[in-house]
Each structure stands twice: as C-alpha cells, then as structure tokens.
GROMACS .gro file of C-alpha atoms in nm:
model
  374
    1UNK     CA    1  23.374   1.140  30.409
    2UNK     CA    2  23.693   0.941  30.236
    3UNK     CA    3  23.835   0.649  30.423
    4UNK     CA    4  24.168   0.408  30.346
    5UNK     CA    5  23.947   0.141  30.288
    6UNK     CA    6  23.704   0.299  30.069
    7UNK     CA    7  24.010   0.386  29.870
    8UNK     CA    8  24.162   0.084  29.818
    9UNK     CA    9  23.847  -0.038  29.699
   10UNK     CA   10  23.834   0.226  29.382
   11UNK     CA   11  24.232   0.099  29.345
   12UNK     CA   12  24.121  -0.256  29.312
   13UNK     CA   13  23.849  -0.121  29.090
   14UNK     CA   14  24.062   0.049  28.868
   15UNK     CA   15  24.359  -0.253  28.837
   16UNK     CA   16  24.100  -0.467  28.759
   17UNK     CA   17  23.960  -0.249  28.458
   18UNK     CA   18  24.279  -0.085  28.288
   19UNK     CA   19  24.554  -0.251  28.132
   20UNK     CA   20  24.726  -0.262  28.470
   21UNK     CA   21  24.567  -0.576  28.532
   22UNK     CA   22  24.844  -0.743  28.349
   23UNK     CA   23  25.074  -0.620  28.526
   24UNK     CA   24  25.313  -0.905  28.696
   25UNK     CA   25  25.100  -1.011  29.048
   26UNK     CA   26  25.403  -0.908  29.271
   27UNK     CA   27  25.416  -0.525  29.150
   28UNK     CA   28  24.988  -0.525  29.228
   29UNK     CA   29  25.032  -0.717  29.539
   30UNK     CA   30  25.267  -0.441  29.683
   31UNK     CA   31  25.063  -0.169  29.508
   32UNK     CA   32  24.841   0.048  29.741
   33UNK     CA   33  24.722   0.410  29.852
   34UNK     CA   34  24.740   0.649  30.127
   35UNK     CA   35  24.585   0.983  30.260
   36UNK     CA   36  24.793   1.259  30.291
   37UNK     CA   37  24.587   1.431  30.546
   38UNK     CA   38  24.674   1.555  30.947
   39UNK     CA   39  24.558   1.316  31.190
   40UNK     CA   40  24.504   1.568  31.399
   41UNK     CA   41  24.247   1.747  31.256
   42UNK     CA   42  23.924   1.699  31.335
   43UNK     CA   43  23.740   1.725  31.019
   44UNK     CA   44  24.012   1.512  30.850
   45UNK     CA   45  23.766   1.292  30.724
   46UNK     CA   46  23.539   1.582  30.533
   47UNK     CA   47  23.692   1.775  30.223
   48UNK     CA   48  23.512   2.110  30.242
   49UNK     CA   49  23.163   2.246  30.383
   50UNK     CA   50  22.875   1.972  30.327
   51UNK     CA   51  22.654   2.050  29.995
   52UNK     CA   52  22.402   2.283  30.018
   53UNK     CA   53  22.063   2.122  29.911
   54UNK     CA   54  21.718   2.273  29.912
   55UNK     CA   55  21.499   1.965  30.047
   56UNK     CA   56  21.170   2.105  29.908
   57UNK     CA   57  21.348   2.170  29.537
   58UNK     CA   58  21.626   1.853  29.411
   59UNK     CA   59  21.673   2.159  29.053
   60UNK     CA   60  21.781   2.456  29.267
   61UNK     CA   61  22.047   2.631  29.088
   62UNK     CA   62  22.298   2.710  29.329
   63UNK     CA   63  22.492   3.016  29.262
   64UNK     CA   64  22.887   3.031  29.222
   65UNK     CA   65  23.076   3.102  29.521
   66UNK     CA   66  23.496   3.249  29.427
   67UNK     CA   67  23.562   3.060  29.763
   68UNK     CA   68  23.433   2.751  29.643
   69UNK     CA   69  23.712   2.664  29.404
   70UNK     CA   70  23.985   2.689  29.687
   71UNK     CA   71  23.796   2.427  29.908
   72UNK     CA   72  23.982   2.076  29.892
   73UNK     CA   73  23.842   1.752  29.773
   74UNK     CA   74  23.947   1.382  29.836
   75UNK     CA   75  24.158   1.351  29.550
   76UNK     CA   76  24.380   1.631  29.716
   77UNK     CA   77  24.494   1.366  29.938
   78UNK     CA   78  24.537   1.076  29.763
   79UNK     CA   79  24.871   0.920  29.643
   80UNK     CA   80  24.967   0.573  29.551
   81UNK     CA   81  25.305   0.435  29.741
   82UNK     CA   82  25.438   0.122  29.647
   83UNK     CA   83  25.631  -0.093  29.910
   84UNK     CA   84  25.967  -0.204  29.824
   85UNK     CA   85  26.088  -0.562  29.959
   86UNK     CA   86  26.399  -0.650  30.070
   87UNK     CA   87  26.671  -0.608  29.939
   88UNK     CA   88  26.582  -0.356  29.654
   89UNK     CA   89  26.499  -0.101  29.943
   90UNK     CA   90  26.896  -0.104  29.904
   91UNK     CA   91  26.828   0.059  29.605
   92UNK     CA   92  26.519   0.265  29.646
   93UNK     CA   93  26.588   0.380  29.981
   94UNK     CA   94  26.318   0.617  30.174
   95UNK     CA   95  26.470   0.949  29.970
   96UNK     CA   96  26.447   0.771  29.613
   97UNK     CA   97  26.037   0.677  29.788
   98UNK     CA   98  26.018   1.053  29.840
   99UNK     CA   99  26.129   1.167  29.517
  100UNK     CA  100  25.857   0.959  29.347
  101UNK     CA  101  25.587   1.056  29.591
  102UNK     CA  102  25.648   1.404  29.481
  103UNK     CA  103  25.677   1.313  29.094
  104UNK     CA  104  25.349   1.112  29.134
  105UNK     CA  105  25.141   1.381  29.300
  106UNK     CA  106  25.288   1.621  29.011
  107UNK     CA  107  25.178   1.416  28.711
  108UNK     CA  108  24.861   1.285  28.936
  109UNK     CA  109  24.761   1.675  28.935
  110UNK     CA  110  24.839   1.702  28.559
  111UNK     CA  111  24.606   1.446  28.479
  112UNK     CA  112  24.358   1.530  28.699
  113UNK     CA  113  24.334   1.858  28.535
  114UNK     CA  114  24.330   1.733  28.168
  115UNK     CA  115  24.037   1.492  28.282
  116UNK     CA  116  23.844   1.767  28.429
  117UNK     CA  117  23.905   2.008  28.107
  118UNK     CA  118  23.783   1.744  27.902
  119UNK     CA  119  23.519   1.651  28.132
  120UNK     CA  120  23.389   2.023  28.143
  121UNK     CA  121  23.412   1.989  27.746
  122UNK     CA  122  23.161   1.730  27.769
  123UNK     CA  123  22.959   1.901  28.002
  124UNK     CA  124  22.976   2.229  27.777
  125UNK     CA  125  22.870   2.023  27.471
  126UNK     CA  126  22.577   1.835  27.629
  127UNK     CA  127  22.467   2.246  27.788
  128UNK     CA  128  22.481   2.360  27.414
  129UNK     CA  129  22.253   2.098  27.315
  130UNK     CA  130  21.968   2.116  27.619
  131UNK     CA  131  21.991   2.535  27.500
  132UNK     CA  132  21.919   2.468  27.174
  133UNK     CA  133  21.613   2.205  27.287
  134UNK     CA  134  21.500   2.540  27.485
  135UNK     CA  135  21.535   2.742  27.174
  136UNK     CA  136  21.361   2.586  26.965
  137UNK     CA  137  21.086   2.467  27.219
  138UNK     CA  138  21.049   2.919  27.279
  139UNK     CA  139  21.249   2.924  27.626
  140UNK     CA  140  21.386   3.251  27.514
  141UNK     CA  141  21.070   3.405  27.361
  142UNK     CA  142  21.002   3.639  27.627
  143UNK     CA  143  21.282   3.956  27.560
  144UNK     CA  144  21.430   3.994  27.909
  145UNK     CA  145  21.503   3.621  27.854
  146UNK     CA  146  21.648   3.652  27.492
  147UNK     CA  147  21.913   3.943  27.621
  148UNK     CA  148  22.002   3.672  27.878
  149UNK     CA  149  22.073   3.408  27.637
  150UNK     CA  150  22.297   3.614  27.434
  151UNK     CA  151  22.496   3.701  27.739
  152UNK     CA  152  22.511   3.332  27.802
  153UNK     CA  153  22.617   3.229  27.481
  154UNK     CA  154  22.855   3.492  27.507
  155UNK     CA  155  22.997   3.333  27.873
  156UNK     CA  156  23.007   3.008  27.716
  157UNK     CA  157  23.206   3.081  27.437
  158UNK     CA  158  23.476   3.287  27.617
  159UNK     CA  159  23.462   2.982  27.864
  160UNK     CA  160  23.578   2.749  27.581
  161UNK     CA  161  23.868   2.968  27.470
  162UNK     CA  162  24.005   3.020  27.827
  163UNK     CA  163  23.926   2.600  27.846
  164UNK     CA  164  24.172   2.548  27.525
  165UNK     CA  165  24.406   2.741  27.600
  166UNK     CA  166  24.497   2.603  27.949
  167UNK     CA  167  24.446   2.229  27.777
  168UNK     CA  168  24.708   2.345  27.532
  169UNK     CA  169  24.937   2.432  27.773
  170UNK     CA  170  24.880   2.093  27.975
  171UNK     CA  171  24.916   1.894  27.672
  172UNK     CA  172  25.239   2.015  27.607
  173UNK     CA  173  25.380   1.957  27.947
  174UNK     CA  174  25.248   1.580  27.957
  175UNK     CA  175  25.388   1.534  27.662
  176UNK     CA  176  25.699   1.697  27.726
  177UNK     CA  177  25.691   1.473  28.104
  178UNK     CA  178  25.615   1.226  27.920
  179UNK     CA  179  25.881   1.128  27.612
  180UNK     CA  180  26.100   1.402  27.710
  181UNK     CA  181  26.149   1.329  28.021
  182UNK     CA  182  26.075   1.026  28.139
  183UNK     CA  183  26.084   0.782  27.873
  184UNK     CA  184  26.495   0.937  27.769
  185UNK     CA  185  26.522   0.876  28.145
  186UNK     CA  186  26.403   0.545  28.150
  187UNK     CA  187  26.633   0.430  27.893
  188UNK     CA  188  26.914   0.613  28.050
  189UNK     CA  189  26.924   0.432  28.398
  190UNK     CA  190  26.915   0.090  28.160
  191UNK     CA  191  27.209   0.148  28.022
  192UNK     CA  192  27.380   0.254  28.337
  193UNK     CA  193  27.255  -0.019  28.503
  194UNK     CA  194  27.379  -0.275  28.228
  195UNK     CA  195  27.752  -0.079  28.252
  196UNK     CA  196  27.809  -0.150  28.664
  197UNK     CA  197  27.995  -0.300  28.828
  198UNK     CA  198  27.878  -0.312  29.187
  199UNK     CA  199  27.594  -0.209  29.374
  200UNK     CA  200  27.725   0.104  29.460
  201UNK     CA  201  27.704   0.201  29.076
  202UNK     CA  202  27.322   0.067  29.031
  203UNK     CA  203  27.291   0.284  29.341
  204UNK     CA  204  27.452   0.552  29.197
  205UNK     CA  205  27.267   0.493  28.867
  206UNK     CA  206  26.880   0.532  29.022
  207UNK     CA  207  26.981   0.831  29.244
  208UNK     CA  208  27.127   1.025  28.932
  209UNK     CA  209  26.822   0.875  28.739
  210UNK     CA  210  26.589   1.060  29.014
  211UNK     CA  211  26.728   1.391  29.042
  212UNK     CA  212  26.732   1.447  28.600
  213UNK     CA  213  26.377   1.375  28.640
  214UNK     CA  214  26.334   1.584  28.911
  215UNK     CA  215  26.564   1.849  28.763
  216UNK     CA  216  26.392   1.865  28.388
  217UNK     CA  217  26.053   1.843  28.511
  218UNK     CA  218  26.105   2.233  28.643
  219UNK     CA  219  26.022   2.113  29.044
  220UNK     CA  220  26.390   2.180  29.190
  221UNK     CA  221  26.495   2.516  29.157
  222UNK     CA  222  26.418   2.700  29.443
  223UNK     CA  223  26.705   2.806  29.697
  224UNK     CA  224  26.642   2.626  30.026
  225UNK     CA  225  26.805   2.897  30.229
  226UNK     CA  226  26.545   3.184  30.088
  227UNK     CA  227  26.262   2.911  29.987
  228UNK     CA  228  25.966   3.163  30.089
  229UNK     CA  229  26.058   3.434  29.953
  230UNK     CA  230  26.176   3.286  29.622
  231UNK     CA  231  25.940   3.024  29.530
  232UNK     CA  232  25.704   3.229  29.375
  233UNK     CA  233  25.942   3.392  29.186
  234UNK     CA  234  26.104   3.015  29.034
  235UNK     CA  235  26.018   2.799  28.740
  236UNK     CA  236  25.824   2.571  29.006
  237UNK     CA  237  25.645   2.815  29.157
  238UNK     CA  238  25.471   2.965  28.866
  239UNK     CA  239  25.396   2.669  28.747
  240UNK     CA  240  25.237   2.522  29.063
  241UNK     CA  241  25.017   2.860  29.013
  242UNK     CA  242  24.924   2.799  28.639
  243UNK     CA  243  24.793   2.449  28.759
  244UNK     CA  244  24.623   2.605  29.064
  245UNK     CA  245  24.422   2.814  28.857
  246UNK     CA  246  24.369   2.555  28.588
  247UNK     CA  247  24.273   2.345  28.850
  248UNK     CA  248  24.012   2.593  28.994
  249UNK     CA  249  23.904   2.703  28.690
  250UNK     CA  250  23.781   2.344  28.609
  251UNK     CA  251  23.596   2.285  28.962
  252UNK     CA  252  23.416   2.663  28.824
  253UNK     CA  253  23.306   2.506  28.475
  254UNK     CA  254  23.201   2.153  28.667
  255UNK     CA  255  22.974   2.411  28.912
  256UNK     CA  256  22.837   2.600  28.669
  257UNK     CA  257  22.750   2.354  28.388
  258UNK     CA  258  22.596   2.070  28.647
  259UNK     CA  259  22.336   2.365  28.764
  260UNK     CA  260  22.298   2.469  28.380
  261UNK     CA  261  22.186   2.096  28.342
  262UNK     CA  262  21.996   2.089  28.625
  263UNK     CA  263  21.774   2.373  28.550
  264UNK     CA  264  21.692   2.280  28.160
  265UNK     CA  265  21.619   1.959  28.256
  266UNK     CA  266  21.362   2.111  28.529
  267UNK     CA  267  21.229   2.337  28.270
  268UNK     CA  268  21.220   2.014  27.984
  269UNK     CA  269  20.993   1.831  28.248
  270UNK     CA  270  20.783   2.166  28.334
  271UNK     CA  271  20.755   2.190  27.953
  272UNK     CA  272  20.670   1.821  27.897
  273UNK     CA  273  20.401   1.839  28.170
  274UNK     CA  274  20.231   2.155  28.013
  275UNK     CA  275  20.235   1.994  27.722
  276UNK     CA  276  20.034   1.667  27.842
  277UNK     CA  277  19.814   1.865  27.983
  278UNK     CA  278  19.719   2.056  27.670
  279UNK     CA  279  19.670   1.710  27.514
  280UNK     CA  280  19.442   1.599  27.748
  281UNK     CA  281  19.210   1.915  27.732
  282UNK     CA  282  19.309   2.109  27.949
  283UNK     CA  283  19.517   2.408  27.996
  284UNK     CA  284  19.864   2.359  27.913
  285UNK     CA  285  20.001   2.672  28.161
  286UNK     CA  286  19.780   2.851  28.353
  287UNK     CA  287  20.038   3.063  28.508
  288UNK     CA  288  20.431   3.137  28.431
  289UNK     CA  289  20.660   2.902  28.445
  290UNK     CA  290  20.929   2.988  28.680
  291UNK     CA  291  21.174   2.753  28.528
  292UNK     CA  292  21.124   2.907  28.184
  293UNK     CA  293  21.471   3.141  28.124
  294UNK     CA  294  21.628   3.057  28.471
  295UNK     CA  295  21.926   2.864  28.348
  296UNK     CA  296  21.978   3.237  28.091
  297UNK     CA  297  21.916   3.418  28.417
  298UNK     CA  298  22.174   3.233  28.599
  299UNK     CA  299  22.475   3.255  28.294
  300UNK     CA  300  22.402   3.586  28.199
  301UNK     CA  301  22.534   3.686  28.628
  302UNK     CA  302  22.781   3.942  28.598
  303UNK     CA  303  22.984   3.791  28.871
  304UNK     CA  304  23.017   3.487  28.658
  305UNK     CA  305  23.174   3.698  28.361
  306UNK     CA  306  23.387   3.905  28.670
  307UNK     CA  307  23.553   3.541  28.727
  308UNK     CA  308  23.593   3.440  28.413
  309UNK     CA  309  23.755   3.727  28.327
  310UNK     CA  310  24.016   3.769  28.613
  311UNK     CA  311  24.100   3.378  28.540
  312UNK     CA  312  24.227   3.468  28.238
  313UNK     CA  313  24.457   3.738  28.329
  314UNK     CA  314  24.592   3.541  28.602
  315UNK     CA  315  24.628   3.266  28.410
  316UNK     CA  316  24.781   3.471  28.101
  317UNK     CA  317  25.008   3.677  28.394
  318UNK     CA  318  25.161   3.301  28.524
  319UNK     CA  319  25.197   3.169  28.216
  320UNK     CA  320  25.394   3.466  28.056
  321UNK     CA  321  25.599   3.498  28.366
  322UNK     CA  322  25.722   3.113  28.341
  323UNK     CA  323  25.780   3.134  28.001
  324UNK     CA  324  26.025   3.443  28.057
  325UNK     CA  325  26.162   3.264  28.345
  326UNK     CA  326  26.197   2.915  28.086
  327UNK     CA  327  26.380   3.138  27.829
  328UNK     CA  328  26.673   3.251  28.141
  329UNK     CA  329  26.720   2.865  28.156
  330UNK     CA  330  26.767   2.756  27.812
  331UNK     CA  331  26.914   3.068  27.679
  332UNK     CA  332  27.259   3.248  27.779
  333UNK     CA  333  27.162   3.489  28.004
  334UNK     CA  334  27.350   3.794  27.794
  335UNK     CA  335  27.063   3.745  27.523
  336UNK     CA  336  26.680   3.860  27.581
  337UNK     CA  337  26.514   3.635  27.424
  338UNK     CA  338  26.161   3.906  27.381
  339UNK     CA  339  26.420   4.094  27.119
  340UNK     CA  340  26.407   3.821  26.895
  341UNK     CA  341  26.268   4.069  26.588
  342UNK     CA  342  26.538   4.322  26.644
  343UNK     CA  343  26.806   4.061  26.490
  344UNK     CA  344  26.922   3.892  26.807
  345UNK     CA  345  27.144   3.559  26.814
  346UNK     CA  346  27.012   3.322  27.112
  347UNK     CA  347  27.269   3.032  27.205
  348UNK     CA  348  27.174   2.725  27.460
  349UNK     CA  349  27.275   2.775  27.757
  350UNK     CA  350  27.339   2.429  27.833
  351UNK     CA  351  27.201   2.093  27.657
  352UNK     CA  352  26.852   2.207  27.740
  353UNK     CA  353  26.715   2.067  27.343
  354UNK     CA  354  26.407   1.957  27.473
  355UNK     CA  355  26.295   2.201  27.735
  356UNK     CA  356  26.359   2.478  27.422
  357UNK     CA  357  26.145   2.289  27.260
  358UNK     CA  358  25.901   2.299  27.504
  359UNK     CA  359  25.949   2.666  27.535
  360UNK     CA  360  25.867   2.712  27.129
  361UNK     CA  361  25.554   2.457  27.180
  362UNK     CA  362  25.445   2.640  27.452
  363UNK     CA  363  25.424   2.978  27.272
  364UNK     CA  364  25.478   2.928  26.907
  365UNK     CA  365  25.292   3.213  26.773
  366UNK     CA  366  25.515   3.448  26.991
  367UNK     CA  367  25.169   3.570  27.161
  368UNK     CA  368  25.305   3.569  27.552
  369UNK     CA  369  25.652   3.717  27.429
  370UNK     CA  370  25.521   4.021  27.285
  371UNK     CA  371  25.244   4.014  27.640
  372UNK     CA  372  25.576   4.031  27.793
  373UNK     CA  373  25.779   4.295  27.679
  374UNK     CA  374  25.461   4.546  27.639
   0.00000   0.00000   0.00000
C-alpha cells in the first residue's frame, strides 16, 4: 500500500540528503507531495495485483508476464506541489500551479526512466558477472544447458542495445529540457521581470514564461476540438508513447534480471553446499541439481526474445514517426526533409535553433530518416 504520510516521510528523507537541504527554510517549509489517485476507488491504496511468492521456495523464478509492464506502481501517482502564500498566488495563480504540475510529472517521468535504464545497467552488469561465476564453476557443462546459455547471452546483448538506444534518446531530451529550455527560460522571465512596470507586466511576464516552456517542450500541440482523434498523431503524443514503452521496457529488464539473480545465487549456495559436503567426506551431489542451468533455461524463453523484439519495433516505429513529425515543425513545410541526399535546401520554419538541434542529436547518423522514407 502507499499512503500521504508514508510519502512525506521519503520527501523529508530525500531534502535532508541532497543538496536541497540548503535550500532557504521557507521554500522546504511549503514543499510537499500528493497522490494523484481516485478516491473512489477501492483499491486506491494498492498499485497492481499483490506479488506472487512461492512460500515453500524464497528463489522461484517467476516467469515474465506482457501484462505485467502495464500494471501501475506508486510512483505513477506521486507529484510534488508547492503552496504559494499570499500575495505571490497573484502571480502564480491556480493555472500557472497547473502548468507546473504537468511540467513536473513530465520531467519526473524522464528521470524516472533514465534511473531505471541505468539501474537495469547495473543489474545487467552484476547478471554478467554471477554467469561467468557459473561458467567457470561448469553450470553450463551439461549441452542442453550450454545451447541455453548462448541463447541467453544472445538476449542479453540485444537487451543492451535496445537499453542504449532508448537512454540516448532520453539523454538528449533532458538535456535539451534542460539548457534549452528551461535554463534560456529562466533567464528570460528575469529580464522581463527587471523591465516592468506594474504587476500586470510581472503577471504577464510568468504566464508568457509558462506557455514557451510548455510550447518548446513538444506537450501543447494537440487541437482541443479533435483531441482524441489527433493526439496520437501530434508531437506529444508520440512522444508520451516512446516514454511508455521506455518506461515498460525498463520494469521488463528490472523483472527479468532480479529472477536471473535470484536463481544464480540459489544455484551459488546449492554449489557451495555440495561442495562442503565433498570436503567433509561425503558425497558432494548425490542427485541433480535442479538449480544447475535454470537461470539459462529461463533467458533462453522464446517469449522473452518475442518481447524484446516487438519493443524494438515499436519503439523504432514512435521514434521515427516523431522525428518526421519534429522535421514539419522546424522545417518549411514545402521541403521534405527525408530528400536531403537528392540536393534539397531546408529553411527554418520559424526560430526553432534549438529544437533543430535536437532533431540532428536525435538522429545524427540519418538512421530513422532513411527507416522513414523506405
């Protein structure tokens, strides 16, 4: 279960341990979090099915479920709010409130999906290791077992190259967020503040501040008259889907390398007790070790590599779609942009410098353009 108060505990946690303990003591005092959940529902206090656990075996590998990935957790509900005193809520009124609600929950999601690609990095590094432990100690001697761990290397590898390539992409959005976007921003609304006059221009000031931010960070360009049916065909849509797959695709490595773990460190301590055994007279296995191979078994699934696989080319399909639908915003609209070897001129279609950089960051090798027009 997740609870307010078992919340604000990890926030106090967190102030206290970062740099944002040295923050001034009136923005932390008005500093806090909130769930984002329906009060109406009845399991609004559980995020997904509970965990499946085998009481008579803690190592059971449990096997990958596609649903699995789409089932919410508490950090799907969590945002940070801020409460304004009197009288700057003259300035950041309940819209202005709204507007960074939405930002936060945008660049809350980025990071949460660069910590759990780095995370599953870890993870991937730390499975590597325990396999070559296993290797050497003859885990794989038996040759049903060796074909396995070949297929699992295999998985592993095409894991970490799906893995890089959606951390690329995230990289270059936080950073483009980041000094792009927020930082030119920032020092924007300073100087517009520093030039009025009244109120009513620092008012002015914030709100136009707001909706740049909003504007360059791709989330406000669907049409609010056809927003169904055009969402998913807008810069915000796709890339809502890019980091719902990204997203899902980490929860699938976290799954899959925690039971990895699991297992070799079953089979470590199966192999540790044989080998005690043997030292003390006895015979080290009198029978086959279940445990030897299973984590092989378990990678080498063909429903893991059916995943895997279709992750890609969704994630490849979304981001080659944005990127065409990035190049209709930055250039004029009587150039296509996937002709570029043929000889054609491209010219800015507005002051859009950074987001074309973006767009060249994004795909500088000119892989997704060519994906595109073939």
């Amino acid at each position: 279960g997740i609870y307010t108060h078992t919340l604000s505990g990890v926030l106090e946690m967190a102030l206290r341990t970062t740099n944002a303990r040295f923050l001034p003591q009136y923005v932390l005092r008005n500093l806090g979090v909130r769930l984002m959940i329906d009060h109406n529902d009845p399991d609004r206090y559980w995020m997904g099915p509970p965990p499946k656990k085998n009481d008579d075996d803690d190592n059971d590998i449990i096997p990958w479920d596609d649903d699995e990935s789409s089932i919410k957790d508490p950090w799907d509900y969590v945002c940070l709010e801020y409460n304004i005193d009197s009288p700057l809520d003259a300035v950041v009124h309940n819209s202005a409130m709204e507007t960074y609600h939405q930002m936060f929950l945008f660049l809350f999601r980025l990071k949460r999906i660069e910590w759990t690609m780095n995370n599953s990095w870890r993870q991937s590094t730390e499975l590597n290791h325990a396999i070559l432990i296993e290797n050497k100690a003859g885990g794989i001697e038996a040759p049903n077992v060796r074909a396995a761990a070949e297929k699992s290397s295999f998985l592993l590898r095409r894991i970490a190259t799906i893995r890089q390539t959606m951390l690329h992409f995230i990289s270059n959005l936080q950073n483009y967020l980041m000094f792009e976007v927020l930082e030119g921003g920032w020092d924007t609304l300073i100087r517009s503040i520093e030039m009025s006059r009244s109120l009513d221009d620092v008012i002015y000031a914030h709100d136009t501040y707001l909706n740049e931010i909003v504007l360059k960070s791709l989330l406000s360009d669907t049409d609010e008259e056809n927003e169904e049916e055009t969402k998913s065909n807008t810069v915000e849509g796709q890339l809502l889907k890019i980091l719902s797959i990204a997203l899902k695709f980490g929860k699938f490595q976290d799954h899959i390398f925690t039971n990895s773990l699991r297992g070799l460190e079953s089979a470590a301590k199966s192999r540790k007790a044989a080998q005690y055994r043997s030292e003390k007279g006895t015979w080290g296995r009198t029978t086959t070790d279940e445990n030897e191979g299973k984590v092989f078994y378990y990678l080498a699934d063909s429903n893991l590599f059916q995943y895997v696989d279709q992750t890609a080319k969704e994630f490849d399909k979304a981001l080659s779609d944005l990127l065409k639908l990035l190049r209709k915003q930055v250039y004029d609209a009587n150039h296509v942009v996937d002709e570029k070897e043929d000889g054609t001129t491209y010219v800015l279609k507005n002051n859009y410098d950074a987001l074309g950089f973006l767009l060249f960051r994004l795909d500088f090798s000119g892989y997704y353009a060519r994906q595109a027009k073939s």
